[in-house]
Coordinates of C-alpha atoms and ligand atoms in Angstrom, one line a residue:
X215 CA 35.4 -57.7 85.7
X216 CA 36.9 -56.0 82.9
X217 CA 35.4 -53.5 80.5
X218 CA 34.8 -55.6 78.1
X219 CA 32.7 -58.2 80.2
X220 CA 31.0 -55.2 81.5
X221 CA 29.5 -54.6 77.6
X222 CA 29.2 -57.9 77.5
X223 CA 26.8 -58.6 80.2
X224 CA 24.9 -55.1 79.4
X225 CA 24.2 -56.1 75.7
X226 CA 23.3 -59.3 76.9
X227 CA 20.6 -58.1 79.1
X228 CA 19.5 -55.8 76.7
X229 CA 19.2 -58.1 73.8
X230 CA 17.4 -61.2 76.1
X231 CA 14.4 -57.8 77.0
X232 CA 14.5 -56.2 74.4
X233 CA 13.5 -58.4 70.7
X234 CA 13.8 -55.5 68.4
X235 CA 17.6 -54.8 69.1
X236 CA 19.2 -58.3 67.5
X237 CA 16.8 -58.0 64.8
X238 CA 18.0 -54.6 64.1
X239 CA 21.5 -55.5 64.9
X240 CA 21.5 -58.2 62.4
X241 CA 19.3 -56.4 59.5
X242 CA 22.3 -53.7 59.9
X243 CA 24.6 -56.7 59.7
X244 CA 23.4 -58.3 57.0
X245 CA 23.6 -55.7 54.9
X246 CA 27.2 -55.7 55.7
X247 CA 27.7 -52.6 57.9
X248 CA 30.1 -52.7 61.1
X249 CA 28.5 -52.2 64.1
X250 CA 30.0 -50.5 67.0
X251 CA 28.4 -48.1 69.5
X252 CA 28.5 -44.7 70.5
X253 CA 26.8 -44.4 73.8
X254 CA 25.0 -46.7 76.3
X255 CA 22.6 -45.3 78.5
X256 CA 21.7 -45.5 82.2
X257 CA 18.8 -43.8 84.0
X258 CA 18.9 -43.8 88.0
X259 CA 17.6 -41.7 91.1
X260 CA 19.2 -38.9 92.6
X261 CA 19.5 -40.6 95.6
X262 CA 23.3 -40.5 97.4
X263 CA 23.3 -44.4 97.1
X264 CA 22.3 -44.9 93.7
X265 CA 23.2 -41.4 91.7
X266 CA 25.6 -40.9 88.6
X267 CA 28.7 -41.0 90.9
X268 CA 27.5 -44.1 91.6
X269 CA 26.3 -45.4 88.8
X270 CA 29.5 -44.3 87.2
X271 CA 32.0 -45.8 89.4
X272 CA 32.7 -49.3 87.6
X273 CA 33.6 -46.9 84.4
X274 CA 35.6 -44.5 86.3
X275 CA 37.4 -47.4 88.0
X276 CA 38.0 -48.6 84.2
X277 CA 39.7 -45.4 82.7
X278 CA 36.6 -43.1 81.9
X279 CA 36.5 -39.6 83.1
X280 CA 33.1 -37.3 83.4
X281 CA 33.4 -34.6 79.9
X282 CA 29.7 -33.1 79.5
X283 CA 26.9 -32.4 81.6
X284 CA 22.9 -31.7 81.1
X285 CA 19.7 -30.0 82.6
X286 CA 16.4 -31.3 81.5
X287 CA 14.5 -28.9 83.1
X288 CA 10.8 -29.7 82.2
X289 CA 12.1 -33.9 83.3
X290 CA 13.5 -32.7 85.8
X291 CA 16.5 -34.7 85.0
X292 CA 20.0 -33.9 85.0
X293 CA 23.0 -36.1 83.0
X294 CA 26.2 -36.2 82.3
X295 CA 28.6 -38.0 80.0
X296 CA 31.8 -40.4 80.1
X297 CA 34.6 -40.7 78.4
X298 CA 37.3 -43.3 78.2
X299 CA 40.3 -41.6 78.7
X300 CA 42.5 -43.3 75.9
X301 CA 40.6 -45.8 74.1
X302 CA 38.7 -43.4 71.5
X303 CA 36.6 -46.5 70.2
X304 CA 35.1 -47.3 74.1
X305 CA 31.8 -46.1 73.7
X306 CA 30.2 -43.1 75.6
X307 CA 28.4 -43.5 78.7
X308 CA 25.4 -41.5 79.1
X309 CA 24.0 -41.5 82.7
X310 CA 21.3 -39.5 84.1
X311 CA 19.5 -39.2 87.4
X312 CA 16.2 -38.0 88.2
X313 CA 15.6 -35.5 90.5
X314 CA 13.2 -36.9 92.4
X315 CA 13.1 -33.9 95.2
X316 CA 11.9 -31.6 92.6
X317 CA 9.0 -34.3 92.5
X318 CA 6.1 -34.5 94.5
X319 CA 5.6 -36.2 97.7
X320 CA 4.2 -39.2 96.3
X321 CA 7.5 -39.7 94.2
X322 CA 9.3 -39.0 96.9
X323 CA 7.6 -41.2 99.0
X324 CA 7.7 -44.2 96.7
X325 CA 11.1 -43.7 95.5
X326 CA 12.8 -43.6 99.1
X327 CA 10.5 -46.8 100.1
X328 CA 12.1 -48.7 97.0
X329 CA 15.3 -47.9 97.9
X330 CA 15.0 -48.5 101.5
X331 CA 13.4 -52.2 100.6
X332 CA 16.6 -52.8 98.6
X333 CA 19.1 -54.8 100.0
X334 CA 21.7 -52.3 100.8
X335 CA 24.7 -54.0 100.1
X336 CA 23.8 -53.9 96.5
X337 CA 24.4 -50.3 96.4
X338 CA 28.0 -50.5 96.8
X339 CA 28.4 -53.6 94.4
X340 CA 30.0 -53.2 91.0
X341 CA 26.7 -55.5 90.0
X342 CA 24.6 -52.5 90.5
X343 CA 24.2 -51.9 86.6
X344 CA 23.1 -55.0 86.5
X345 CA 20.4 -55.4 89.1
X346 CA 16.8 -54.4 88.1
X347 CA 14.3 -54.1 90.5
X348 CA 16.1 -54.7 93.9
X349 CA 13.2 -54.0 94.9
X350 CA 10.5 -56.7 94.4
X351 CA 7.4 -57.0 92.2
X352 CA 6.0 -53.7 91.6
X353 CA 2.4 -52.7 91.9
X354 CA 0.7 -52.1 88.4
X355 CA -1.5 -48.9 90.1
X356 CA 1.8 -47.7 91.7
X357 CA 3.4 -47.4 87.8
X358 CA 0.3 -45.7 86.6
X359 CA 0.2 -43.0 88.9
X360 CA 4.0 -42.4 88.8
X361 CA 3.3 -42.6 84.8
X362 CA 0.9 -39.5 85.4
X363 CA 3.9 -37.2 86.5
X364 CA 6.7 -38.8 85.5
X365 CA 7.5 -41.9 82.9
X366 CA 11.3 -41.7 84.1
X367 CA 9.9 -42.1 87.7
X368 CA 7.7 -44.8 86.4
X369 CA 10.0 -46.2 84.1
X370 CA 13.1 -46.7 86.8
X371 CA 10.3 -48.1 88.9
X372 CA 9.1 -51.0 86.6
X373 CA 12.6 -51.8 85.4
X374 CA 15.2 -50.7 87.8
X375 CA 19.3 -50.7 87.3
X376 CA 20.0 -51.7 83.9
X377 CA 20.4 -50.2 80.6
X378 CA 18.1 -48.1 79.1
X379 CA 19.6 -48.2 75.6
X380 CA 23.0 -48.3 73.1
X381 CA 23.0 -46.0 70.5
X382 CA 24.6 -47.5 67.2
X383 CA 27.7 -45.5 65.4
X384 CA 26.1 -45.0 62.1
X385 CA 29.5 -43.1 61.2
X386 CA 30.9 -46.6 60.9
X387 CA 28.1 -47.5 58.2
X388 CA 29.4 -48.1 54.5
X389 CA 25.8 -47.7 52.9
X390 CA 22.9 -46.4 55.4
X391 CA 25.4 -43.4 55.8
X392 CA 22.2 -40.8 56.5
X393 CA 19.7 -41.0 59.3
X394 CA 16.7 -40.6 56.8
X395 CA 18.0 -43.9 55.1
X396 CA 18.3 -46.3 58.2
X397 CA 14.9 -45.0 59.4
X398 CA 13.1 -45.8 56.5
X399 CA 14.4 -49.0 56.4
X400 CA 13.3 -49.5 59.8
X401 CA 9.9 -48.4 59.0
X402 CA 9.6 -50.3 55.8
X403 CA 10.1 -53.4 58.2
X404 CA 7.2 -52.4 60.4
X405 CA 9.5 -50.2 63.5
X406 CA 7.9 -47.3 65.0
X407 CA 10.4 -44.4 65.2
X408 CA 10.1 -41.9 68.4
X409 CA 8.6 -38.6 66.7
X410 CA 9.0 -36.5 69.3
X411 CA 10.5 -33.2 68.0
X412 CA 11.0 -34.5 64.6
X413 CA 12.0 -38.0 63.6
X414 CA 15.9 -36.9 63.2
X415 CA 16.7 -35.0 66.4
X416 CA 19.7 -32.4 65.9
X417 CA 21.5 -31.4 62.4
X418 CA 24.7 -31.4 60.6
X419 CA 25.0 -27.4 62.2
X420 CA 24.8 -28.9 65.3
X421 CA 27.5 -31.6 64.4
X422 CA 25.2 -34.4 66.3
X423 CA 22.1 -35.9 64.4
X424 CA 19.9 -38.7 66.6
X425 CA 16.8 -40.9 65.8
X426 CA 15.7 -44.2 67.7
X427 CA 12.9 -46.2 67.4
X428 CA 9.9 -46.5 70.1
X429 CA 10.7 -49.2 72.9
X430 CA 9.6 -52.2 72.6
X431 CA 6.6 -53.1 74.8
X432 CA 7.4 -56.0 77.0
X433 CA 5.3 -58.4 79.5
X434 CA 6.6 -57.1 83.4
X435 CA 5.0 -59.3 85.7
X436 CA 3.5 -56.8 88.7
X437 CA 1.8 -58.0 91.6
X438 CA -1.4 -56.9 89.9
X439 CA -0.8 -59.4 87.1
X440 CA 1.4 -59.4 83.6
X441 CA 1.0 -56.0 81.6
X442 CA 2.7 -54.9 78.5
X443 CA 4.7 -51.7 78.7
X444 CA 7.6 -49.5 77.0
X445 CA 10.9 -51.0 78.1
X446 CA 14.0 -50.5 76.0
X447 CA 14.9 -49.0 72.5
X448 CA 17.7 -48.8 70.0
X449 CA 19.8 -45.1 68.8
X450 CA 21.7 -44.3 66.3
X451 CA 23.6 -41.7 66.1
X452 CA 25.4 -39.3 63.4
X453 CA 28.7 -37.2 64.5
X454 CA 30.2 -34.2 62.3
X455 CA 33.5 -32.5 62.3
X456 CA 33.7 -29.1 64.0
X457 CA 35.8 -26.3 62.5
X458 CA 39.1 -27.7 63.8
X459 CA 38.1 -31.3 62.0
X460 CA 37.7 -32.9 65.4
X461 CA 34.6 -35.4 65.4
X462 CA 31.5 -33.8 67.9
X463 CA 31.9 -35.5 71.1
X464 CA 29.1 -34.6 73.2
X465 CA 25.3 -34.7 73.5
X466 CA 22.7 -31.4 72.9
X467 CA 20.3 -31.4 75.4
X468 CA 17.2 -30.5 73.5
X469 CA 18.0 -33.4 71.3
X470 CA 18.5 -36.0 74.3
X471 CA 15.5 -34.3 76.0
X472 CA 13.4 -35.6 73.0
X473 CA 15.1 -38.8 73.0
X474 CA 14.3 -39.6 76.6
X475 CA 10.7 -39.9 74.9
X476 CA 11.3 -43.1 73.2
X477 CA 10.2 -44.7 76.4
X478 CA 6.5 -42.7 76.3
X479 CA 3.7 -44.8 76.2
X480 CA 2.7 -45.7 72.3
Ligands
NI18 NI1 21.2 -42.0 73.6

């Protein structure tokens, strides 16, 4: 598989989940900007057969190389960010891993039984990214209790190995050049934007400005029945120039810490 199928396949799971994301990707469109993408983003388990080394391997394989790492202390998360090596317009890949033994026992518990029920083989297969839930039909009660401690637990247990979301380069935008434009526009059309910390995460100061709307809530079929819930949601992100006129590369943590949120329960 090369990279390119690789984006391929993710967008094309994303979009077929996820409603809002060709509607926005065409309102964007039609209005004649160019869309590319700055980052897509994967959650996981810190678990040796599924963490970011792993998650990351079909990438690393592919010419990206690890340039920026992050603690979300209160998640109890930890990330870190890829770079392709010499194509400059391959977009970021954002990968984090929960960690889980910072957790209680019941998300110990539940998280190790997942994994164990998984066929094993999968773990070592490029196709990982694009597996889901290797792991069956999840229970409804199981999500709600994970919910109470942790929506990335709960979240990575309803929805498994995919993406989570791509984040649009709104530095490639002719006319919705500022955050504050794009989300009103997305607002206007009825799109709830993730408030969390403010609706424009980061500043200009900070070279790195991020908003995104709320995930769209999607049937999942658990063994309880069908229940609508948070799954995926759209970014956009705004880079600036540092001192040396060399375009921000990396993420800031309190920003992506916020942005996590888009997933919350709304
Ligand atoms: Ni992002």
């Amino acid at each position: 598989m090369e990279l390119h199928q690789i984006y391929n396949q993710l967008w094309q799971d994303y979009t077929q989940q996820n409603p809002s994301v060709e509607k926005i990707y065409n309102l964007f469109l039609n209005e004649g900007e160019t869309i590319n993408h700055d980052h897509i983003a994967f959650r996981s388990f810190n678990d040796p057969r599924v963490n970011i080394d792993v998650i990351a391997k079909p990438f690393v394989e592919r010419g990206y190389e690890a340039r920026g790492e992050y603690h979300f202390t209160k998640k109890k998360a930890y990330a870190q960010h890829f770079e392709h090596k010499t194509d400059p317009n391959a977009p970021r890949i954002f990968i984090s891993h929960l960690l889980t033994e910072q957790l209680s026992d019941f998300v110990q518990e539940t998280v190790a039984s997942i994994l164990n029920r998984a066929p094993q083989k999968q773990f070592k297969s490029e196709e990982l990214i694009f597996s889901k839930t290797l792991w069956g039909k999840p229970k409804y009660q199981i999500y709600k209790k994970l919910l109470k401690e942790s929506e990335y637990a709960a979240w990575m247990y309803a929805f498994g190995f995919r993406v989570n979301h791509f984040a649009m380069k709104v530095n490639d935008f002719k006319k919705f050049t500022e955050l504050e434009k794009i989300n009103d526009r997305l607002k206007s059309e009825g799109w709830k934007m993730n408030q969390s910390g403010g609706e424009i995460k980061g500043s200009k100061e900070q070279l790195l400005e991020q908003s995104s709307i709320m995930a769209d809530k999607i049937d999942v079929v658990f063994e309880e029945g069908t229940y609508q819930i948070p799954a995926c949601y759209y970014e956009f992100t705004k880079r600036y120039p540092d001192k040396e006129g060399n375009l921000f590369s990396g993420f800031i943590t309190k920003s992506a810490d916020k942005i996590f949120e888009s997933t919350n329960q709304y």
